[in-house]
Coordinates of C-alpha atoms and ligand atoms in Angstrom, one line a residue:
M66 CA 21.8 -8.5 -27.6
E67 CA 19.1 -8.0 -30.7
F68 CA 16.0 -7.3 -29.6
T69 CA 11.7 -7.6 -31.2
I70 CA 8.6 -9.1 -29.6
K71 CA 5.8 -11.8 -31.5
S72 CA 3.4 -13.2 -30.6
G73 CA 2.5 -16.8 -30.2
N74 CA 2.3 -20.0 -29.0
P75 CA 5.2 -21.6 -26.7
E76 CA 5.4 -25.1 -27.3
K77 CA 4.8 -24.0 -31.1
Q78 CA 8.6 -21.7 -31.2
R79 CA 10.8 -23.2 -33.1
T80 CA 14.4 -21.5 -30.4
A81 CA 16.8 -23.0 -28.3
C82 CA 15.0 -22.2 -25.1
V83 CA 11.2 -20.7 -23.9
V84 CA 11.3 -19.6 -20.5
V85 CA 7.7 -20.0 -18.5
G86 CA 6.9 -18.7 -15.1
V87 CA 6.3 -21.2 -11.7
F88 CA 4.3 -19.2 -8.7
D89 CA 4.9 -19.5 -5.6
N90 CA 2.4 -22.5 -5.2
R91 CA 3.7 -25.0 -7.3
K92 CA 0.8 -23.0 -10.2
L93 CA 1.3 -23.1 -13.7
S94 CA 2.0 -19.7 -15.3
L95 CA -0.8 -19.6 -18.5
A96 CA 2.4 -20.7 -20.9
A97 CA 3.9 -22.6 -19.1
E98 CA 0.5 -24.4 -18.6
R99 CA -0.2 -25.0 -22.9
I100 CA 3.9 -26.1 -22.9
D101 CA 2.4 -29.1 -20.0
R102 CA -1.0 -29.6 -21.9
A103 CA 1.2 -30.4 -24.8
A104 CA 3.6 -32.1 -23.1
K105 CA 1.2 -34.0 -21.3
G106 CA 1.5 -33.4 -18.0
Y107 CA 5.1 -33.8 -18.8
I108 CA 5.2 -30.1 -16.1
S109 CA 3.2 -30.0 -13.6
D110 CA 5.4 -33.4 -12.9
I111 CA 8.1 -32.0 -12.2
V112 CA 6.8 -29.1 -10.2
R113 CA 4.3 -31.7 -8.0
R114 CA 7.7 -34.3 -7.3
G115 CA 9.0 -31.0 -6.2
D116 CA 11.9 -29.4 -8.3
M117 CA 10.4 -26.6 -8.9
E118 CA 9.0 -24.8 -6.2
G119 CA 8.4 -21.1 -7.9
R120 CA 10.6 -19.5 -5.3
L121 CA 11.1 -16.3 -7.0
G122 CA 13.7 -16.2 -9.0
S123 CA 14.0 -19.2 -9.4
T124 CA 15.1 -21.1 -12.5
L125 CA 15.0 -25.0 -13.6
L126 CA 16.3 -26.0 -17.0
L127 CA 14.4 -28.8 -18.9
Y128 CA 16.1 -30.9 -22.2
N129 CA 13.6 -32.8 -24.3
V130 CA 10.5 -31.8 -23.5
P131 CA 7.5 -33.7 -25.2
N132 CA 5.6 -32.3 -28.1
T133 CA 7.6 -28.6 -27.6
L134 CA 8.9 -27.9 -31.2
A135 CA 12.0 -25.6 -28.6
D136 CA 15.5 -27.3 -27.8
R137 CA 14.9 -26.2 -23.8
V138 CA 12.2 -24.6 -21.5
L139 CA 12.9 -22.6 -18.5
L140 CA 10.6 -22.6 -15.0
V141 CA 11.4 -19.7 -13.2
G142 CA 9.3 -19.1 -10.2
L143 CA 7.9 -16.1 -9.7
G144 CA 7.1 -16.2 -6.2
R145 CA 3.6 -15.8 -4.4
E146 CA 1.0 -15.3 -7.1
R147 CA -0.6 -11.9 -5.5
D148 CA 2.6 -10.8 -4.2
F149 CA 4.0 -10.1 -8.6
R150 CA 4.5 -6.5 -8.4
D151 CA 6.5 -4.8 -10.7
R152 CA 9.9 -5.7 -8.8
E153 CA 9.0 -8.9 -8.6
Y154 CA 8.8 -9.4 -12.6
Y155 CA 12.5 -7.4 -12.5
K156 CA 13.9 -10.0 -10.1
A157 CA 12.3 -12.6 -12.1
V158 CA 13.7 -12.4 -16.0
H159 CA 16.7 -10.7 -14.2
S160 CA 17.7 -13.9 -12.5
A161 CA 15.9 -16.3 -16.0
V162 CA 18.7 -14.5 -18.6
K163 CA 21.6 -14.4 -16.1
L164 CA 21.0 -17.8 -16.1
L165 CA 20.2 -18.3 -20.1
N166 CA 23.3 -16.1 -21.0
E167 CA 25.2 -19.3 -19.1
T168 CA 23.7 -22.1 -21.1
G169 CA 24.4 -22.8 -24.9
A170 CA 21.1 -21.0 -25.7
Y171 CA 22.2 -17.9 -27.4
E172 CA 18.2 -17.0 -28.0
A173 CA 15.7 -18.0 -26.6
V174 CA 11.4 -16.9 -26.4
I175 CA 10.3 -15.3 -23.1
Y176 CA 6.4 -15.7 -22.4
L177 CA 7.0 -14.0 -18.8
T178 CA 6.1 -10.9 -20.2
E179 CA 1.7 -12.4 -21.3
E180 CA 2.6 -12.2 -17.0
K181 CA 0.1 -9.6 -15.4
V182 CA 1.8 -7.3 -13.5
R183 CA -0.3 -5.2 -10.5
R184 CA -0.6 -1.5 -12.7
R185 CA 2.2 -2.0 -15.1
E186 CA 0.5 -3.0 -19.1
I187 CA 2.3 -4.5 -22.0
G188 CA 4.3 -1.9 -23.2
W189 CA 6.3 -1.4 -18.9
R190 CA 6.8 -5.5 -19.3
I191 CA 8.0 -4.5 -22.8
E192 CA 10.4 -1.8 -21.8
H193 CA 11.9 -3.5 -18.4
T194 CA 12.0 -6.7 -19.3
V195 CA 14.9 -5.2 -22.4
I196 CA 16.2 -2.7 -19.5
A197 CA 16.5 -6.3 -17.3
A198 CA 17.9 -8.1 -19.5
C199 CA 20.4 -6.3 -20.6
E200 CA 21.7 -5.5 -16.9
A201 CA 21.7 -9.1 -15.9
T202 CA 24.0 -9.5 -19.5
Y203 CA 26.6 -6.9 -18.5
R204 CA 29.6 -7.2 -17.5
F205 CA 33.4 -4.3 -17.9
D206 CA 36.3 -7.5 -17.9
H207 CA 37.8 -6.2 -20.5
M208 CA 41.4 -4.8 -18.3
K209 CA 41.2 -8.6 -17.7
T210 CA 44.1 -10.0 -20.0
E211 CA 42.5 -13.0 -19.4
S212 CA 38.6 -11.9 -19.8
S213 CA 36.1 -13.9 -18.2
D214 CA 33.8 -14.3 -22.0
V215 CA 30.3 -16.3 -21.4
R216 CA 31.6 -18.7 -24.2
R217 CA 28.0 -19.0 -26.0
P218 CA 26.4 -15.4 -24.6
L219 CA 22.5 -14.7 -25.1
R220 CA 23.0 -12.9 -28.5
K221 CA 19.1 -12.8 -28.8
L222 CA 15.5 -12.6 -27.2
T223 CA 12.6 -12.6 -28.4
L224 CA 9.4 -11.7 -26.3
S225 CA 6.1 -12.4 -26.5
V226 CA 2.8 -10.9 -26.3
P227 CA -0.2 -11.9 -25.7
M228 CA -2.4 -10.4 -28.9
R229 CA -1.4 -9.0 -32.1
S230 CA -2.9 -6.0 -31.1
D231 CA 0.2 -5.2 -28.5
L232 CA 3.0 -5.0 -31.3
L233 CA 2.2 -1.8 -32.2
V234 CA 2.8 -0.6 -28.9
G235 CA 5.0 -3.1 -28.0
E236 CA 7.6 -1.7 -30.1
T237 CA 8.3 1.3 -29.6
M238 CA 8.4 0.0 -25.5
L239 CA 10.7 -2.2 -26.0
A240 CA 12.9 0.5 -28.7
R241 CA 12.3 2.7 -25.6
G242 CA 13.9 -0.2 -23.2
M243 CA 16.9 -0.6 -25.3
A244 CA 17.6 3.3 -25.5
V245 CA 17.7 2.7 -21.9
G246 CA 19.8 -0.2 -21.5
E247 CA 22.2 1.4 -23.7
G248 CA 22.4 4.6 -21.6
T249 CA 22.1 3.2 -18.6
E250 CA 25.5 1.1 -20.4
L251 CA 27.3 3.8 -21.4
T252 CA 26.9 5.3 -17.6
R253 CA 28.2 2.4 -15.7
D254 CA 30.7 2.2 -18.0
L255 CA 32.5 5.5 -17.2
G256 CA 31.9 4.8 -13.6
N257 CA 33.3 1.1 -13.7
L258 CA 36.3 2.4 -15.3
P259 CA 39.5 3.4 -12.7
S260 CA 40.8 7.4 -12.4
N261 CA 43.6 7.7 -14.3
L262 CA 42.0 6.2 -16.9
C263 CA 38.2 8.1 -16.3
T264 CA 39.7 11.8 -16.1
P265 CA 37.9 15.1 -16.9
A266 CA 39.0 14.5 -20.5
Y267 CA 38.1 11.4 -20.8
L268 CA 33.9 12.7 -19.8
A269 CA 35.2 15.9 -22.5
D270 CA 36.4 13.2 -25.3
T271 CA 32.7 11.4 -24.8
A272 CA 30.4 14.0 -24.7
N273 CA 32.5 14.6 -27.8
R274 CA 31.9 11.6 -29.2
L275 CA 27.8 11.5 -28.2
A276 CA 27.3 15.0 -30.4
S277 CA 29.8 13.3 -33.5
M278 CA 27.6 9.9 -33.2
Y279 CA 24.4 12.7 -32.8
S280 CA 25.3 15.8 -34.6
T281 CA 21.6 17.1 -35.4
E282 CA 20.5 16.9 -32.3
V283 CA 23.7 16.7 -30.3
K284 CA 25.8 20.4 -28.8
T285 CA 28.7 20.1 -27.1
Q286 CA 31.3 22.7 -25.7
V287 CA 34.3 22.1 -23.4
L288 CA 35.6 24.8 -21.1
E289 CA 39.0 24.6 -20.2
R290 CA 40.6 26.3 -17.2
K291 CA 41.0 30.0 -19.1
E292 CA 37.2 29.9 -19.9
I293 CA 36.5 28.1 -16.5
E294 CA 38.9 31.3 -14.7
D295 CA 37.3 33.6 -17.0
L296 CA 33.3 33.3 -15.5
K297 CA 34.6 33.5 -12.0
M298 CA 33.4 30.1 -11.1
G299 CA 36.1 30.1 -8.6
A300 CA 34.1 27.3 -6.1
F301 CA 35.0 25.0 -8.8
L302 CA 38.1 26.1 -9.8
S303 CA 39.6 26.2 -5.9
V304 CA 38.1 21.9 -6.1
A305 CA 40.6 21.0 -9.0
Q306 CA 44.1 23.3 -7.5
G307 CA 45.4 20.7 -5.9
S308 CA 44.8 18.1 -9.3
E309 CA 47.4 17.3 -11.6
A310 CA 44.2 17.3 -14.1
A311 CA 43.1 19.6 -15.6
P312 CA 39.6 20.6 -15.2
R313 CA 37.4 20.8 -17.7
F314 CA 32.9 22.3 -17.9
I315 CA 31.5 20.5 -20.5
V316 CA 28.3 21.5 -21.8
L317 CA 26.3 19.2 -23.8
E318 CA 22.5 20.6 -25.5
Y319 CA 19.5 18.1 -27.3
K320 CA 17.5 20.4 -29.2
R321 CA 15.0 18.5 -31.3
S322 CA 14.7 21.4 -34.5
G323 CA 11.2 23.6 -34.3
V324 CA 10.7 22.6 -30.4
K325 CA 10.6 26.3 -28.9
K326 CA 10.4 24.9 -25.1
K327 CA 11.8 26.1 -22.3
P328 CA 15.9 24.0 -21.7
I329 CA 15.8 21.1 -18.4
V330 CA 19.0 21.4 -17.6
L331 CA 20.4 18.7 -16.0
I332 CA 24.1 19.1 -13.6
G333 CA 25.7 15.4 -12.6
K334 CA 29.1 16.0 -10.5
G335 CA 32.0 14.9 -12.0
I336 CA 34.3 13.9 -9.5
T337 CA 36.9 11.7 -11.1
F338 CA 38.0 10.1 -8.0
D339 CA 37.7 12.4 -4.4
S340 CA 40.7 11.9 -1.8
G341 CA 39.1 13.9 0.2
G342 CA 42.1 17.3 -0.2
I343 CA 43.6 18.2 2.4
S344 CA 40.7 16.7 4.5
L345 CA 42.2 14.2 3.2
K346 CA 39.6 10.5 3.3
P347 CA 40.8 7.3 5.7
G348 CA 42.6 5.0 3.5
A349 CA 39.6 1.9 3.7
D350 CA 37.9 1.2 0.4
M351 CA 39.3 5.2 -0.7
D352 CA 38.9 3.4 -4.6
Q353 CA 35.4 3.7 -4.5
M354 CA 35.5 7.5 -4.7
K355 CA 36.8 6.4 -8.5
F356 CA 33.5 6.9 -8.1
D357 CA 32.5 10.0 -7.1
M358 CA 31.4 10.5 -11.3
C359 CA 28.6 8.6 -11.3
G360 CA 26.6 11.8 -11.2
A361 CA 27.8 13.2 -14.1
A362 CA 28.2 10.0 -16.0
S363 CA 24.1 9.8 -15.7
V364 CA 23.9 12.6 -17.6
L365 CA 26.0 11.7 -20.4
G366 CA 23.7 8.3 -20.1
V367 CA 21.1 9.8 -20.7
F368 CA 22.0 12.4 -23.4
R369 CA 22.8 8.9 -25.0
T370 CA 18.9 7.5 -24.5
I371 CA 17.2 10.7 -25.2
A372 CA 19.7 11.0 -28.5
E373 CA 18.3 7.8 -30.1
L374 CA 14.6 8.1 -28.8
K375 CA 14.6 12.0 -30.3
P376 CA 12.3 13.4 -28.5
D377 CA 10.7 16.9 -28.5
L378 CA 12.3 18.2 -25.5
H379 CA 15.4 20.8 -25.2
V380 CA 17.6 19.2 -22.5
V381 CA 21.1 21.1 -21.6
G382 CA 23.8 19.0 -19.9
L383 CA 26.4 20.5 -17.1
I384 CA 29.4 18.9 -16.2
P385 CA 31.9 20.1 -13.6
S386 CA 35.0 18.7 -13.5
C387 CA 38.4 17.9 -12.0
E388 CA 39.9 15.3 -9.1
N389 CA 39.8 16.1 -5.2
M390 CA 43.0 15.6 -4.1
P391 CA 45.6 17.1 -0.7
S392 CA 48.8 18.9 -3.0
G393 CA 51.3 22.0 -2.1
R394 CA 48.3 24.2 -4.4
A395 CA 45.1 22.5 -3.2
S396 CA 42.6 24.8 -1.5
K397 CA 42.9 24.6 2.6
P398 CA 40.2 24.3 5.9
G399 CA 39.7 27.1 6.5
D400 CA 40.3 28.7 2.9
I401 CA 37.7 31.6 1.5
V402 CA 36.4 31.3 -2.3
S403 CA 34.3 33.7 -4.4
S404 CA 31.8 31.8 -5.8
M405 CA 30.4 32.5 -9.6
S406 CA 27.1 34.0 -7.6
G407 CA 29.3 36.1 -6.1
Q408 CA 28.9 34.5 -2.7
T409 CA 32.1 33.4 -0.2
I410 CA 32.6 30.3 0.9
E411 CA 34.0 29.5 3.6
I412 CA 36.0 26.1 3.0
L413 CA 35.4 23.9 6.3
N414 CA 36.0 20.8 4.9
T415 CA 37.9 20.1 1.4
D416 CA 36.3 17.1 1.2
A417 CA 32.7 18.9 1.2
E418 CA 33.7 19.5 -2.5
G419 CA 30.5 18.5 -4.4
R420 CA 28.4 21.5 -3.9
L421 CA 31.2 23.7 -4.3
L422 CA 31.3 22.7 -7.6
L423 CA 27.3 21.8 -8.2
A424 CA 27.5 25.4 -7.1
D425 CA 28.8 27.2 -9.4
A426 CA 27.5 25.2 -12.1
L427 CA 23.9 26.4 -10.4
T428 CA 24.5 29.9 -11.3
Y429 CA 25.7 29.1 -14.6
A430 CA 22.7 26.9 -15.4
E431 CA 20.7 31.1 -15.0
R432 CA 21.4 31.4 -18.8
Y433 CA 19.1 29.0 -19.4
D434 CA 15.9 30.5 -17.9
P435 CA 15.0 26.9 -17.4
E436 CA 12.4 25.0 -17.1
A437 CA 14.1 23.3 -14.7
V438 CA 17.5 22.6 -13.2
V439 CA 18.2 19.0 -12.1
D440 CA 21.5 18.0 -10.5
I441 CA 22.7 14.5 -9.8
A442 CA 25.9 13.9 -7.2
T443 CA 26.9 11.7 -4.9
L444 CA 27.0 14.1 -2.6
T445 CA 26.8 12.8 0.6
G446 CA 27.9 9.6 2.9
A447 CA 25.1 10.7 5.1
M448 CA 23.0 9.7 2.6
V449 CA 24.1 6.4 1.9
V450 CA 23.1 6.2 6.1
G451 CA 19.8 7.9 5.6
L452 CA 18.3 5.8 3.4
G453 CA 20.6 3.2 2.7
H454 CA 21.6 1.1 -1.5
V455 CA 17.8 1.0 -1.9
A456 CA 16.7 5.4 -2.8
S457 CA 18.0 8.0 -4.2
G458 CA 17.1 11.4 -2.3
V459 CA 15.0 14.2 -3.8
F460 CA 15.3 17.4 -2.3
G461 CA 13.8 20.9 -4.2
N462 CA 12.2 24.4 -4.1
N463 CA 9.0 22.8 -6.0
E464 CA 7.0 20.3 -4.6
A465 CA 5.6 19.5 -8.3
L466 CA 9.0 18.9 -9.7
V467 CA 10.2 16.7 -6.8
R468 CA 6.9 15.3 -6.6
A469 CA 7.6 14.4 -10.9
L470 CA 11.2 12.8 -10.1
V471 CA 10.2 10.8 -7.3
T472 CA 7.0 9.2 -9.6
A473 CA 8.9 8.7 -12.9
G474 CA 11.7 7.2 -10.1
D475 CA 8.7 4.6 -9.1
D476 CA 7.7 4.3 -12.6
A477 CA 11.1 3.0 -13.5
A478 CA 12.1 0.3 -10.7
D479 CA 14.7 3.1 -9.4
R480 CA 13.3 4.8 -6.1
A481 CA 13.6 7.8 -5.1
W482 CA 12.1 10.0 -1.5
A483 CA 11.4 12.9 -0.8
M484 CA 13.7 14.5 1.9
P485 CA 12.2 19.0 3.3
L486 CA 14.5 21.0 2.9
W487 CA 13.1 23.2 5.9
D488 CA 14.5 26.9 6.7
E489 CA 15.6 25.4 10.3
Y490 CA 18.7 23.8 8.4
H491 CA 19.8 26.5 6.9
D492 CA 21.8 27.2 10.3
A493 CA 24.2 25.1 10.0
L494 CA 25.6 26.3 7.5
K495 CA 26.8 30.2 9.3
S496 CA 30.4 31.5 8.9
N497 CA 31.7 33.4 11.1
F498 CA 34.6 34.7 8.2
A499 CA 32.3 34.6 4.9
D500 CA 28.9 33.8 4.0
V501 CA 28.2 30.5 3.8
A502 CA 30.4 27.7 5.3
N503 CA 30.6 24.1 2.9
V504 CA 29.9 22.0 5.9
G505 CA 27.3 21.7 8.6
G506 CA 28.3 19.6 10.9
R507 CA 27.3 15.6 11.5
A508 CA 23.6 16.3 12.3
A509 CA 21.5 15.8 9.1
G510 CA 24.6 16.3 6.6
S511 CA 22.5 15.1 3.0
I512 CA 19.8 17.9 4.0
T513 CA 22.4 20.6 4.6
A514 CA 24.1 19.7 1.9
A515 CA 20.7 20.0 -0.1
C516 CA 20.5 23.1 2.2
F517 CA 23.9 25.0 0.7
L518 CA 23.4 23.8 -3.1
S519 CA 19.3 25.9 -2.5
R520 CA 20.9 29.4 -2.2
F521 CA 22.8 28.8 -5.7
A522 CA 18.9 27.7 -7.2
K523 CA 17.1 30.5 -6.1
K524 CA 15.9 31.8 -9.9
Y525 CA 14.5 28.9 -10.9
H526 CA 12.1 25.2 -10.0
W527 CA 15.3 23.4 -9.0
A528 CA 15.9 19.9 -7.2
H529 CA 18.6 17.4 -6.3
L530 CA 19.3 13.9 -6.5
D531 CA 21.4 12.9 -3.9
I532 CA 22.5 8.7 -5.4
A533 CA 25.7 8.4 -2.8
G534 CA 23.8 5.4 -2.2
V535 CA 22.3 3.9 -5.6
A536 CA 25.3 4.6 -8.0
W537 CA 27.2 2.1 -7.1
K538 CA 27.9 -1.2 -5.6
E539 CA 29.6 -2.8 -3.4
G540 CA 31.4 -5.8 -2.6
K541 CA 31.7 -9.0 -4.2
E542 CA 28.8 -7.3 -7.5
K543 CA 30.8 -3.8 -6.5
G544 CA 30.5 -1.8 -9.7
A545 CA 27.9 1.0 -11.7
T546 CA 25.0 0.0 -11.5
G547 CA 23.5 3.1 -13.7
R548 CA 21.2 4.0 -11.5
P549 CA 19.3 6.8 -12.0
V550 CA 19.1 6.8 -15.7
P551 CA 16.0 5.1 -16.1
L552 CA 14.4 7.8 -13.2
L553 CA 15.3 11.2 -15.7
V554 CA 14.3 9.2 -18.8
N555 CA 11.2 8.6 -17.2
W556 CA 11.3 12.2 -15.6
L557 CA 12.5 13.5 -19.4
L558 CA 9.8 11.9 -21.4
N559 CA 6.6 12.6 -19.0
Q560 CA 7.8 16.0 -19.7
E561 CA 7.3 15.7 -23.8
N562 CA 3.6 15.8 -23.2
R563 CA 4.1 18.9 -21.4
D564 CA 2.3 22.5 -23.0
G565 CA 4.1 24.8 -23.7
Ligands
BES614 N1 32.1 11.7 -2.7 C1 31.3 12.0 -1.0 C2 30.4 12.0 -0.9 C3 30.4 9.6 -0.6 C4 31.1 9.3 0.7 C5 29.3 9.6 -1.0 C6 30.7 7.9 0.1 C7 29.2 7.9 -1.1 C8 29.4 7.1 -0.9 C9 31.6 13.8 -0.8 O1 32.7 14.6 -1.6 C10 32.3 14.1 0.6 O2 33.3 13.1 1.3 N2 31.3 13.6 1.6 C11 31.5 14.9 2.9 C12 30.7 15.8 3.3 C13 31.7 15.7 4.7 C14 33.1 16.4 4.6 C15 30.5 17.2 5.7 C16 30.7 13.1 3.3 O3 29.7 12.8 3.1 O4 31.2 12.5 4.4
MN615 MN1 34.4 14.2 -0.4
ZN616 ZN1 32.5 14.1 -3.4

């Protein structure tokens, strides 16, 4: 979709549709009021009759509104005025765009951007209008023989700003929103693609494609089994060994020329299918384990976004990728493997595989002398129990880093919540036969998983995002969400201005 911004009166827009808000007590927004005045009370009349109560996300499409130049006026409910905050804003835009996409209008001018949102300036509103619009129009149906394509999809959205002096910051944030939208879309596409197509090799191809699209800033290196063996990544390889699909260790590097900063390393869990291995998962909903590479997909999505925006940063992406399958060659419960760090691991449950590959990737990250390392993983079912589908869990060994990630998520409407990582939890991982066990029992499953990872992340500032609850949706809307790309991009762009 195409996006532009401009400043001007709603009643004077020659367009297929003008979008304006109505609050819950039937109070018209400023833009709605302007149209109402031009149309001599036409809108307030409709609102008074009870056809638009202003309930958040409700919509009413009007045609031939007198004395306006637009073909249509779309009224969008904003909910109660004093409760109108960032999430409400996002939701209102989302439902407006969803409806526009299904009408005959292929372009529109949206005035919701002019509404006051607590703590969110015009730049934020522009960026998040674009992100919400991308999310609302996303589809993944190219694998259906009869595509359910919208016949006249929304092709162009113009965002209105209150003053001409807003146009400059508006343009910047428009570009930012579009880049985040595109990155998120890549992440969603990769997540939704089934595991017979989205293999470790496919993820590597995707990385290589990014490197050829943005050849000055992005470089990649793809390690195959032999090289992974040479690195002595015994933990990663023990997961890969049960599968016919060959593993890949993907390295991406983004760097603006002249940037002297220490790199930030992002590590994404890339299990393209998690059957559980010999500790086989139950059959129900096992298809959802194709989403077990969403951490990897978010790293690729972030690279897409930053390659587009070109901030002054140095970012490394690491993606250990393989399948977790049962077979005669698969790891068995009780097996002991030697990780790249030298620590030995007793695999008590082959379904706790994510932490094994992350352990080796965390050790590999040491060679960059990083400023910070953040891993992103659909790591534990316990995280879904803990925080549901609302927030990612953040763990880490540096409080400032954890806080910065939580704040970045807040600002991006892509929330994360800090979880404890106290010494007491480490006891659960004691093994009678190796340095550490790969599971710690049912209690505090997400925390003991993070404790396991922390043993491999001692040499730098590190944080871990458990995205098991937020990376995809179940049920009727089953599909990847693209989270936490908005959080990560926000956090990275905040780093652009740090010293050093
Ligand atoms: N990929 C799963 C985690 C997961 C499960 C994410 C369900 C989202 C929904 C991970 O590899 C896994 O299987 N974890 C186990 C760990 C357990 C064996 C300690 C889990 O959470 O059950
Ligand atoms: Mn598993
Ligand atoms: Zn897994």
